[in-house]
């Protein structure tokens, strides 16, 4: 789609929408794509976040992907683009992460996470597909290696990413006959403000547990935080993740899925090759090593 003799002209004449660009992967991806010549409509939830993503070829737009009016405004902005640039791609990155044992996390928090991480992605795809059909564009869904294998305590976030993986599979097969590509990105540990918030969120959830829940899951919550913080030390910088995502958009024949980070590649390999019981033991051991002594 974007590899041709007039590549430079194509890049300079295309819009890409990236959601969730205030920080982390979304921010880095928006800046990387802009540096390569795309005009990026960068979704932010608050005006105050515009400064973090502003730059050449980047236009911050207020976009809460659970807000129908925001999505309608974005569609109007694309249709009324003064330069008549086509929409080349949608990078579905916006997400929230709240993890706790299934028994503990309130149902409203489960619903909120699905609203953003699944239904918000669907809303964006449905709204922008008419423009992507016209340009034979690309949809990039930012999943997680947690969408392939879920460790104890990570059920809420992982279940939304499993759902995103499934809908991406179906979408790929639905859109391929029309020339619209669907690519799934599965990051492992990436340095971002979301990863830095793990301890704060876990401590809040643990504090709100009943004594009975705390006796059952207090050790697991401690282990989840310790494990997450140990991953951060070797995590991929957000800028590197942004480069990988940009590279996939410039690949003539991209694969359906890409991992980011050695940890993601390893989990994906183990998930493919090992029986469930063996994988259970490996994941359980990695968690148990972080329980309080």
PDB file of C-alpha atoms in Angstrom:
ATOM      1  CA  UNK A   1       0.000   0.000   0.000  1.00  0.00           C
ATOM      2  CA  UNK A   2       2.734   2.461   0.955  1.00  0.00           C
ATOM      3  CA  UNK A   3       5.762   0.941  -0.803  1.00  0.00           C
ATOM      4  CA  UNK A   4       6.066   2.273  -4.331  1.00  0.00           C
ATOM      5  CA  UNK A   5       8.006   4.563  -6.617  1.00  0.00           C
ATOM      6  CA  UNK A   6       6.054   7.548  -5.278  1.00  0.00           C
ATOM      7  CA  UNK A   7       6.548   6.518  -1.631  1.00  0.00           C
ATOM      8  CA  UNK A   8       7.491  10.018  -0.451  1.00  0.00           C
ATOM      9  CA  UNK A   9       4.451  11.554  -2.086  1.00  0.00           C
ATOM     10  CA  UNK A  10       2.208   8.881  -0.552  1.00  0.00           C
ATOM     11  CA  UNK A  11       3.590   9.452   2.926  1.00  0.00           C
ATOM     12  CA  UNK A  12       3.198  13.214   2.741  1.00  0.00           C
ATOM     13  CA  UNK A  13      -0.336  12.846   1.479  1.00  0.00           C
ATOM     14  CA  UNK A  14      -1.687  10.520   4.169  1.00  0.00           C
ATOM     15  CA  UNK A  15      -3.371  10.807   7.557  1.00  0.00           C
ATOM     16  CA  UNK A  16      -2.900   8.285  10.344  1.00  0.00           C
ATOM     17  CA  UNK A  17      -5.080   8.281  13.462  1.00  0.00           C
ATOM     18  CA  UNK A  18      -3.349   7.129  16.651  1.00  0.00           C
ATOM     19  CA  UNK A  19      -5.398   6.823  19.833  1.00  0.00           C
ATOM     20  CA  UNK A  20      -4.072   7.210  23.363  1.00  0.00           C
ATOM     21  CA  UNK A  21      -1.092   9.425  22.526  1.00  0.00           C
ATOM     22  CA  UNK A  22      -0.660  11.339  25.782  1.00  0.00           C
ATOM     23  CA  UNK A  23       2.119   9.001  26.951  1.00  0.00           C
ATOM     24  CA  UNK A  24       3.879   5.705  26.308  1.00  0.00           C
ATOM     25  CA  UNK A  25       3.556   3.651  23.130  1.00  0.00           C
ATOM     26  CA  UNK A  26       0.892   5.909  21.607  1.00  0.00           C
ATOM     27  CA  UNK A  27       2.955   9.042  22.131  1.00  0.00           C
ATOM     28  CA  UNK A  28       6.100   7.450  20.706  1.00  0.00           C
ATOM     29  CA  UNK A  29       4.208   5.974  17.738  1.00  0.00           C
ATOM     30  CA  UNK A  30       2.596   9.302  16.834  1.00  0.00           C
ATOM     31  CA  UNK A  31       5.975  11.061  16.867  1.00  0.00           C
ATOM     32  CA  UNK A  32       7.693   8.314  14.872  1.00  0.00           C
ATOM     33  CA  UNK A  33       5.003   8.284  12.186  1.00  0.00           C
ATOM     34  CA  UNK A  34       5.097  12.085  11.959  1.00  0.00           C
ATOM     35  CA  UNK A  35       8.872  11.987  11.527  1.00  0.00           C
ATOM     36  CA  UNK A  36       8.373   9.662   8.552  1.00  0.00           C
ATOM     37  CA  UNK A  37       6.091  12.085   6.769  1.00  0.00           C
ATOM     38  CA  UNK A  38       2.588  11.076   7.792  1.00  0.00           C
ATOM     39  CA  UNK A  39       0.137  13.643   9.112  1.00  0.00           C
ATOM     40  CA  UNK A  40      -0.937  12.261  12.481  1.00  0.00           C
ATOM     41  CA  UNK A  41      -4.219  12.974  14.206  1.00  0.00           C
ATOM     42  CA  UNK A  42      -3.160  12.193  17.760  1.00  0.00           C
ATOM     43  CA  UNK A  43      -5.948  11.278  20.179  1.00  0.00           C
ATOM     44  CA  UNK A  44      -5.724  12.792  23.657  1.00  0.00           C
ATOM     45  CA  UNK A  45      -8.349  12.879  26.386  1.00  0.00           C
ATOM     46  CA  UNK A  46      -7.506  16.317  27.844  1.00  0.00           C
ATOM     47  CA  UNK A  47      -6.351  19.622  26.367  1.00  0.00           C
ATOM     48  CA  UNK A  48      -3.530  19.686  28.923  1.00  0.00           C
ATOM     49  CA  UNK A  49      -1.991  16.616  27.242  1.00  0.00           C
ATOM     50  CA  UNK A  50      -1.591  18.359  23.871  1.00  0.00           C
ATOM     51  CA  UNK A  51       1.859  19.746  24.706  1.00  0.00           C
ATOM     52  CA  UNK A  52       3.202  16.214  25.267  1.00  0.00           C
ATOM     53  CA  UNK A  53       2.485  15.173  21.684  1.00  0.00           C
ATOM     54  CA  UNK A  54       2.606  18.442  19.712  1.00  0.00           C
ATOM     55  CA  UNK A  55       5.113  18.659  16.866  1.00  0.00           C
ATOM     56  CA  UNK A  56       5.573  18.859  13.130  1.00  0.00           C
ATOM     57  CA  UNK A  57       2.937  16.813  11.257  1.00  0.00           C
ATOM     58  CA  UNK A  58       1.024  16.121  14.490  1.00  0.00           C
ATOM     59  CA  UNK A  59      -2.402  17.532  15.308  1.00  0.00           C
ATOM     60  CA  UNK A  60      -3.721  16.657  18.779  1.00  0.00           C
ATOM     61  CA  UNK A  61      -7.458  15.928  18.823  1.00  0.00           C
ATOM     62  CA  UNK A  62      -9.688  15.418  21.855  1.00  0.00           C
ATOM     63  CA  UNK A  63     -10.656  11.752  21.641  1.00  0.00           C
ATOM     64  CA  UNK A  64     -12.138   9.586  24.346  1.00  0.00           C
ATOM     65  CA  UNK A  65     -12.839   6.403  22.382  1.00  0.00           C
ATOM     66  CA  UNK A  66     -15.885   5.671  24.549  1.00  0.00           C
ATOM     67  CA  UNK A  67     -17.415   9.045  23.613  1.00  0.00           C
ATOM     68  CA  UNK A  68     -19.571   8.924  20.461  1.00  0.00           C
ATOM     69  CA  UNK A  69     -19.432  12.693  19.974  1.00  0.00           C
ATOM     70  CA  UNK A  70     -15.627  12.687  20.043  1.00  0.00           C
ATOM     71  CA  UNK A  71     -15.504   9.930  17.429  1.00  0.00           C
ATOM     72  CA  UNK A  72     -18.031  11.767  15.232  1.00  0.00           C
ATOM     73  CA  UNK A  73     -15.901  14.927  15.439  1.00  0.00           C
ATOM     74  CA  UNK A  74     -12.850  12.950  14.371  1.00  0.00           C
ATOM     75  CA  UNK A  75     -14.672  11.485  11.351  1.00  0.00           C
ATOM     76  CA  UNK A  76     -15.791  14.984  10.361  1.00  0.00           C
ATOM     77  CA  UNK A  77     -12.223  16.272  10.703  1.00  0.00           C
ATOM     78  CA  UNK A  78     -10.952  13.550   8.348  1.00  0.00           C
ATOM     79  CA  UNK A  79     -13.705  14.081   5.783  1.00  0.00           C
ATOM     80  CA  UNK A  80     -13.175  17.853   5.809  1.00  0.00           C
ATOM     81  CA  UNK A  81      -9.386  17.753   5.721  1.00  0.00           C
ATOM     82  CA  UNK A  82      -8.274  20.983   3.991  1.00  0.00           C
ATOM     83  CA  UNK A  83      -5.484  19.150   2.155  1.00  0.00           C
ATOM     84  CA  UNK A  84      -7.833  16.359   1.002  1.00  0.00           C
ATOM     85  CA  UNK A  85      -5.441  13.779   2.451  1.00  0.00           C
ATOM     86  CA  UNK A  86      -6.719  10.183   2.602  1.00  0.00           C
ATOM     87  CA  UNK A  87      -6.835   8.205   5.834  1.00  0.00           C
ATOM     88  CA  UNK A  88      -4.034   5.660   5.540  1.00  0.00           C
ATOM     89  CA  UNK A  89      -4.273   3.885   8.885  1.00  0.00           C
ATOM     90  CA  UNK A  90      -5.845   3.637  12.306  1.00  0.00           C
ATOM     91  CA  UNK A  91      -3.578   2.671  15.213  1.00  0.00           C
ATOM     92  CA  UNK A  92      -5.857   1.482  18.019  1.00  0.00           C
ATOM     93  CA  UNK A  93      -3.638   2.041  21.049  1.00  0.00           C
ATOM     94  CA  UNK A  94      -5.790   3.602  23.790  1.00  0.00           C
ATOM     95  CA  UNK A  95      -6.295   1.243  26.737  1.00  0.00           C
ATOM     96  CA  UNK A  96      -6.459   1.027  30.514  1.00  0.00           C
ATOM     97  CA  UNK A  97      -5.030  -1.681  32.754  1.00  0.00           C
ATOM     98  CA  UNK A  98      -6.476  -2.690  36.116  1.00  0.00           C
ATOM     99  CA  UNK A  99      -5.510  -6.118  37.441  1.00  0.00           C
ATOM    100  CA  UNK A 100      -6.613  -8.148  40.445  1.00  0.00           C
ATOM    101  CA  UNK A 101      -7.884 -11.664  41.167  1.00  0.00           C
ATOM    102  CA  UNK A 102     -11.273 -12.275  39.577  1.00  0.00           C
ATOM    103  CA  UNK A 103     -13.064 -12.601  42.924  1.00  0.00           C
ATOM    104  CA  UNK A 104     -11.775  -9.244  44.131  1.00  0.00           C
ATOM    105  CA  UNK A 105     -12.213  -6.739  41.301  1.00  0.00           C
ATOM    106  CA  UNK A 106     -15.643  -5.093  41.279  1.00  0.00           C
ATOM    107  CA  UNK A 107     -17.790  -5.838  38.246  1.00  0.00           C
ATOM    108  CA  UNK A 108     -17.976  -2.140  37.391  1.00  0.00           C
ATOM    109  CA  UNK A 109     -14.181  -2.134  36.932  1.00  0.00           C
ATOM    110  CA  UNK A 110     -14.410  -5.154  34.636  1.00  0.00           C
ATOM    111  CA  UNK A 111     -17.048  -3.353  32.574  1.00  0.00           C
ATOM    112  CA  UNK A 112     -15.022  -0.128  32.416  1.00  0.00           C
ATOM    113  CA  UNK A 113     -11.981  -1.983  31.159  1.00  0.00           C
ATOM    114  CA  UNK A 114     -13.968  -3.786  28.457  1.00  0.00           C
ATOM    115  CA  UNK A 115     -15.650  -0.504  27.489  1.00  0.00           C
ATOM    116  CA  UNK A 116     -12.278   1.062  26.692  1.00  0.00           C
ATOM    117  CA  UNK A 117     -10.141  -1.886  25.611  1.00  0.00           C
ATOM    118  CA  UNK A 118     -12.705  -3.700  23.462  1.00  0.00           C
ATOM    119  CA  UNK A 119     -15.833  -1.693  22.678  1.00  0.00           C
ATOM    120  CA  UNK A 120     -13.869   1.526  22.208  1.00  0.00           C
ATOM    121  CA  UNK A 121     -11.654  -0.222  19.640  1.00  0.00           C
ATOM    122  CA  UNK A 122     -14.732  -1.540  17.832  1.00  0.00           C
ATOM    123  CA  UNK A 123     -16.306   1.920  17.808  1.00  0.00           C
ATOM    124  CA  UNK A 124     -13.173   3.416  16.232  1.00  0.00           C
ATOM    125  CA  UNK A 125     -12.974   0.703  13.576  1.00  0.00           C
ATOM    126  CA  UNK A 126     -16.649   0.985  12.651  1.00  0.00           C
ATOM    127  CA  UNK A 127     -16.407   4.767  12.374  1.00  0.00           C
ATOM    128  CA  UNK A 128     -13.251   4.878  10.237  1.00  0.00           C
ATOM    129  CA  UNK A 129     -13.755   1.844   8.003  1.00  0.00           C
ATOM    130  CA  UNK A 130     -15.522   3.789   5.213  1.00  0.00           C
ATOM    131  CA  UNK A 131     -12.410   5.989   4.825  1.00  0.00           C
ATOM    132  CA  UNK A 132     -10.079   2.989   5.064  1.00  0.00           C
ATOM    133  CA  UNK A 133     -12.013   1.115   2.372  1.00  0.00           C
ATOM    134  CA  UNK A 134     -11.493   4.108   0.098  1.00  0.00           C
ATOM    135  CA  UNK A 135      -7.732   4.227   0.667  1.00  0.00           C
ATOM    136  CA  UNK A 136      -7.220   0.456   1.054  1.00  0.00           C
ATOM    137  CA  UNK A 137      -5.694   1.343   4.390  1.00  0.00           C
ATOM    138  CA  UNK A 138      -4.484  -0.482   7.474  1.00  0.00           C
ATOM    139  CA  UNK A 139      -5.795  -1.127  10.992  1.00  0.00           C
ATOM    140  CA  UNK A 140      -3.188  -1.743  13.692  1.00  0.00           C
ATOM    141  CA  UNK A 141      -4.606  -3.117  16.935  1.00  0.00           C
ATOM    142  CA  UNK A 142      -2.241  -2.821  19.905  1.00  0.00           C
ATOM    143  CA  UNK A 143      -2.868  -5.951  21.929  1.00  0.00           C
ATOM    144  CA  UNK A 144      -0.505  -7.481  24.506  1.00  0.00           C
ATOM    145  CA  UNK A 145       1.311 -10.743  25.027  1.00  0.00           C
ATOM    146  CA  UNK A 146      -1.217 -11.014  27.862  1.00  0.00           C
ATOM    147  CA  UNK A 147      -3.734 -11.662  25.095  1.00  0.00           C
ATOM    148  CA  UNK A 148      -1.990 -14.999  24.481  1.00  0.00           C
ATOM    149  CA  UNK A 149      -1.245 -16.229  28.002  1.00  0.00           C
ATOM    150  CA  UNK A 150      -2.693 -14.862  31.244  1.00  0.00           C
ATOM    151  CA  UNK A 151      -0.855 -15.130  34.548  1.00  0.00           C
ATOM    152  CA  UNK A 152      -2.677 -15.325  37.885  1.00  0.00           C
ATOM    153  CA  UNK A 153      -4.108 -11.926  38.800  1.00  0.00           C
ATOM    154  CA  UNK A 154      -3.994 -10.570  35.251  1.00  0.00           C
ATOM    155  CA  UNK A 155      -7.418 -11.845  34.201  1.00  0.00           C
ATOM    156  CA  UNK A 156      -9.196  -8.484  33.797  1.00  0.00           C
ATOM    157  CA  UNK A 157      -6.670  -6.883  31.423  1.00  0.00           C
ATOM    158  CA  UNK A 158      -5.741 -10.145  29.673  1.00  0.00           C
ATOM    159  CA  UNK A 159      -9.375 -10.990  28.959  1.00  0.00           C
ATOM    160  CA  UNK A 160      -9.826  -7.695  27.100  1.00  0.00           C
ATOM    161  CA  UNK A 161      -6.715  -8.427  25.045  1.00  0.00           C
ATOM    162  CA  UNK A 162      -7.876 -11.995  24.316  1.00  0.00           C
ATOM    163  CA  UNK A 163     -11.099 -10.403  23.023  1.00  0.00           C
ATOM    164  CA  UNK A 164      -9.107  -7.948  20.877  1.00  0.00           C
ATOM    165  CA  UNK A 165      -7.102 -10.842  19.424  1.00  0.00           C
ATOM    166  CA  UNK A 166     -10.284 -12.681  18.483  1.00  0.00           C
ATOM    167  CA  UNK A 167     -12.024  -9.730  16.885  1.00  0.00           C
ATOM    168  CA  UNK A 168      -8.806  -8.920  14.998  1.00  0.00           C
ATOM    169  CA  UNK A 169      -8.710 -12.448  13.541  1.00  0.00           C
ATOM    170  CA  UNK A 170     -12.283 -12.159  12.307  1.00  0.00           C
ATOM    171  CA  UNK A 171     -11.732  -8.616  11.054  1.00  0.00           C
ATOM    172  CA  UNK A 172      -8.628  -9.641   9.108  1.00  0.00           C
ATOM    173  CA  UNK A 173     -10.613 -12.301   7.274  1.00  0.00           C
ATOM    174  CA  UNK A 174     -13.553  -9.979   6.665  1.00  0.00           C
ATOM    175  CA  UNK A 175     -11.498  -7.102   5.254  1.00  0.00           C
ATOM    176  CA  UNK A 176      -8.758  -8.870   3.317  1.00  0.00           C
ATOM    177  CA  UNK A 177     -10.948  -9.266   0.188  1.00  0.00           C
ATOM    178  CA  UNK A 178     -11.360  -5.465   0.137  1.00  0.00           C
ATOM    179  CA  UNK A 179      -7.666  -4.670   0.432  1.00  0.00           C
ATOM    180  CA  UNK A 180      -7.788  -3.397   4.038  1.00  0.00           C
ATOM    181  CA  UNK A 181      -5.059  -4.906   6.203  1.00  0.00           C
ATOM    182  CA  UNK A 182      -5.330  -5.768   9.899  1.00  0.00           C
ATOM    183  CA  UNK A 183      -2.142  -6.078  11.974  1.00  0.00           C
ATOM    184  CA  UNK A 184      -1.925  -7.069  15.644  1.00  0.00           C
ATOM    185  CA  UNK A 185       0.971  -5.851  17.798  1.00  0.00           C
ATOM    186  CA  UNK A 186       1.683  -7.840  20.971  1.00  0.00           C
ATOM    187  CA  UNK A 187       4.040  -5.935  23.290  1.00  0.00           C
ATOM    188  CA  UNK A 188       5.609  -7.438  26.377  1.00  0.00           C
ATOM    189  CA  UNK A 189       7.169  -5.107  28.917  1.00  0.00           C
ATOM    190  CA  UNK A 190       7.380  -1.538  27.601  1.00  0.00           C
ATOM    191  CA  UNK A 191       8.551   1.431  29.654  1.00  0.00           C
ATOM    192  CA  UNK A 192       5.512   3.680  30.098  1.00  0.00           C
ATOM    193  CA  UNK A 193       3.559   5.585  32.744  1.00  0.00           C
ATOM    194  CA  UNK A 194       1.035   2.703  32.716  1.00  0.00           C
ATOM    195  CA  UNK A 195       3.723   0.276  33.916  1.00  0.00           C
ATOM    196  CA  UNK A 196       4.891   2.778  36.520  1.00  0.00           C
ATOM    197  CA  UNK A 197       1.377   2.890  38.027  1.00  0.00           C
ATOM    198  CA  UNK A 198       1.284  -0.855  38.814  1.00  0.00           C
ATOM    199  CA  UNK A 199       2.270  -0.494  42.487  1.00  0.00           C
ATOM    200  CA  UNK A 200      -0.126   2.407  43.174  1.00  0.00           C
ATOM    201  CA  UNK A 201      -3.103   0.573  41.666  1.00  0.00           C
ATOM    202  CA  UNK A 202      -2.255  -2.724  43.385  1.00  0.00           C
ATOM    203  CA  UNK A 203      -1.850  -1.110  46.799  1.00  0.00           C
ATOM    204  CA  UNK A 204      -5.216   0.633  46.427  1.00  0.00           C
ATOM    205  CA  UNK A 205      -6.952  -2.631  45.477  1.00  0.00           C
ATOM    206  CA  UNK A 206      -5.245  -4.532  48.325  1.00  0.00           C
ATOM    207  CA  UNK A 207      -6.240  -1.834  50.829  1.00  0.00           C
ATOM    208  CA  UNK A 208      -9.891  -2.131  49.739  1.00  0.00           C
ATOM    209  CA  UNK A 209      -9.978  -5.948  50.036  1.00  0.00           C
ATOM    210  CA  UNK A 210     -11.895  -7.645  52.802  1.00  0.00           C
ATOM    211  CA  UNK A 211      -9.731  -9.402  55.417  1.00  0.00           C
ATOM    212  CA  UNK A 212     -10.808 -12.719  53.883  1.00  0.00           C
ATOM    213  CA  UNK A 213      -9.736 -11.637  50.391  1.00  0.00           C
ATOM    214  CA  UNK A 214      -6.473 -10.241  51.743  1.00  0.00           C
ATOM    215  CA  UNK A 215      -5.653 -13.538  53.417  1.00  0.00           C
ATOM    216  CA  UNK A 216      -6.259 -15.349  50.129  1.00  0.00           C
ATOM    217  CA  UNK A 217      -4.690 -12.928  47.672  1.00  0.00           C
ATOM    218  CA  UNK A 218      -2.393 -10.565  49.573  1.00  0.00           C
ATOM    219  CA  UNK A 219       0.677 -12.610  48.623  1.00  0.00           C
ATOM    220  CA  UNK A 220      -0.391 -12.725  44.974  1.00  0.00           C
ATOM    221  CA  UNK A 221      -0.889  -8.948  44.805  1.00  0.00           C
ATOM    222  CA  UNK A 222       2.599  -8.449  46.267  1.00  0.00           C
ATOM    223  CA  UNK A 223       4.028 -10.889  43.710  1.00  0.00           C
ATOM    224  CA  UNK A 224       2.261  -9.155  40.798  1.00  0.00           C
ATOM    225  CA  UNK A 225       3.836  -5.832  41.718  1.00  0.00           C
ATOM    226  CA  UNK A 226       7.295  -7.302  42.281  1.00  0.00           C
ATOM    227  CA  UNK A 227       7.142  -9.246  39.009  1.00  0.00           C
ATOM    228  CA  UNK A 228       5.960  -6.212  37.031  1.00  0.00           C
ATOM    229  CA  UNK A 229       8.676  -3.999  38.481  1.00  0.00           C
ATOM    230  CA  UNK A 230      11.327  -6.590  37.699  1.00  0.00           C
ATOM    231  CA  UNK A 231      10.188  -6.606  34.062  1.00  0.00           C
ATOM    232  CA  UNK A 232      10.465  -2.825  33.838  1.00  0.00           C
ATOM    233  CA  UNK A 233      14.251  -3.041  34.296  1.00  0.00           C
ATOM    234  CA  UNK A 234      14.577  -4.897  30.983  1.00  0.00           C
ATOM    235  CA  UNK A 235      11.544  -3.408  29.259  1.00  0.00           C
ATOM    236  CA  UNK A 236      11.621  -2.049  25.724  1.00  0.00           C
ATOM    237  CA  UNK A 237      11.695   1.775  25.541  1.00  0.00           C
ATOM    238  CA  UNK A 238       8.452   3.242  24.211  1.00  0.00           C
ATOM    239  CA  UNK A 239      10.422   4.884  21.376  1.00  0.00           C
ATOM    240  CA  UNK A 240      11.615   1.480  20.152  1.00  0.00           C
ATOM    241  CA  UNK A 241       8.041   0.178  20.243  1.00  0.00           C
ATOM    242  CA  UNK A 242       6.956   3.187  18.179  1.00  0.00           C
ATOM    243  CA  UNK A 243       9.613   2.421  15.577  1.00  0.00           C
ATOM    244  CA  UNK A 244       8.481  -1.195  15.283  1.00  0.00           C
ATOM    245  CA  UNK A 245       4.854  -0.148  14.810  1.00  0.00           C
ATOM    246  CA  UNK A 246       5.851   2.388  12.143  1.00  0.00           C
ATOM    247  CA  UNK A 247       7.935  -0.275  10.385  1.00  0.00           C
ATOM    248  CA  UNK A 248       4.945  -2.624  10.163  1.00  0.00           C
ATOM    249  CA  UNK A 249       2.933   0.087   8.439  1.00  0.00           C
ATOM    250  CA  UNK A 250       5.677   0.469   5.836  1.00  0.00           C
ATOM    251  CA  UNK A 251       6.016  -3.270   5.206  1.00  0.00           C
ATOM    252  CA  UNK A 252       4.709  -4.308   1.802  1.00  0.00           C
ATOM    253  CA  UNK A 253       3.456  -7.719   2.972  1.00  0.00           C
ATOM    254  CA  UNK A 254       3.185  -7.551   6.767  1.00  0.00           C
ATOM    255  CA  UNK A 255       2.520 -10.543   8.955  1.00  0.00           C
ATOM    256  CA  UNK A 256      -0.761 -10.709  10.834  1.00  0.00           C
ATOM    257  CA  UNK A 257       1.053 -10.397  14.197  1.00  0.00           C
ATOM    258  CA  UNK A 258       4.234  -8.926  15.627  1.00  0.00           C
ATOM    259  CA  UNK A 259       5.632  -9.137  19.152  1.00  0.00           C
ATOM    260  CA  UNK A 260       7.645  -6.401  20.858  1.00  0.00           C
ATOM    261  CA  UNK A 261      10.351  -7.471  23.310  1.00  0.00           C
ATOM    262  CA  UNK A 262      12.129 -10.720  24.085  1.00  0.00           C
ATOM    263  CA  UNK A 263       9.689 -11.527  26.892  1.00  0.00           C
ATOM    264  CA  UNK A 264       6.746 -11.336  24.504  1.00  0.00           C
ATOM    265  CA  UNK A 265       8.502 -13.493  21.904  1.00  0.00           C
ATOM    266  CA  UNK A 266       9.349 -16.107  24.556  1.00  0.00           C
ATOM    267  CA  UNK A 267       5.822 -16.293  26.004  1.00  0.00           C
ATOM    268  CA  UNK A 268       4.354 -16.574  22.515  1.00  0.00           C
ATOM    269  CA  UNK A 269       6.764 -19.413  21.653  1.00  0.00           C
ATOM    270  CA  UNK A 270       6.048 -21.284  24.896  1.00  0.00           C
ATOM    271  CA  UNK A 271       2.315 -20.813  24.409  1.00  0.00           C
ATOM    272  CA  UNK A 272       2.568 -22.395  20.956  1.00  0.00           C
ATOM    273  CA  UNK A 273       4.771 -25.314  21.896  1.00  0.00           C
ATOM    274  CA  UNK A 274       4.004 -26.427  25.451  1.00  0.00           C
ATOM    275  CA  UNK A 275       1.014 -28.330  26.857  1.00  0.00           C
ATOM    276  CA  UNK A 276      -1.185 -26.237  29.143  1.00  0.00           C
ATOM    277  CA  UNK A 277      -0.067 -28.014  32.319  1.00  0.00           C
ATOM    278  CA  UNK A 278       3.614 -27.406  31.597  1.00  0.00           C
ATOM    279  CA  UNK A 279       2.952 -23.745  30.778  1.00  0.00           C
ATOM    280  CA  UNK A 280       0.933 -23.455  34.008  1.00  0.00           C
ATOM    281  CA  UNK A 281       3.931 -24.678  36.016  1.00  0.00           C
ATOM    282  CA  UNK A 282       6.346 -22.284  34.325  1.00  0.00           C
ATOM    283  CA  UNK A 283       4.115 -19.250  34.822  1.00  0.00           C
ATOM    284  CA  UNK A 284       3.280 -20.278  38.378  1.00  0.00           C
ATOM    285  CA  UNK A 285       6.976 -20.617  39.258  1.00  0.00           C
ATOM    286  CA  UNK A 286       7.755 -17.168  37.865  1.00  0.00           C
ATOM    287  CA  UNK A 287       5.012 -15.690  40.059  1.00  0.00           C
ATOM    288  CA  UNK A 288       5.867 -17.717  43.175  1.00  0.00           C
ATOM    289  CA  UNK A 289       9.435 -16.430  43.085  1.00  0.00           C
ATOM    290  CA  UNK A 290       8.070 -12.950  43.869  1.00  0.00           C
ATOM    291  CA  UNK A 291       5.845 -13.861  46.826  1.00  0.00           C
ATOM    292  CA  UNK A 292       6.901 -12.278  50.123  1.00  0.00           C
ATOM    293  CA  UNK A 293       9.408 -14.422  52.003  1.00  0.00           C
TER     294      UNK A 293
END
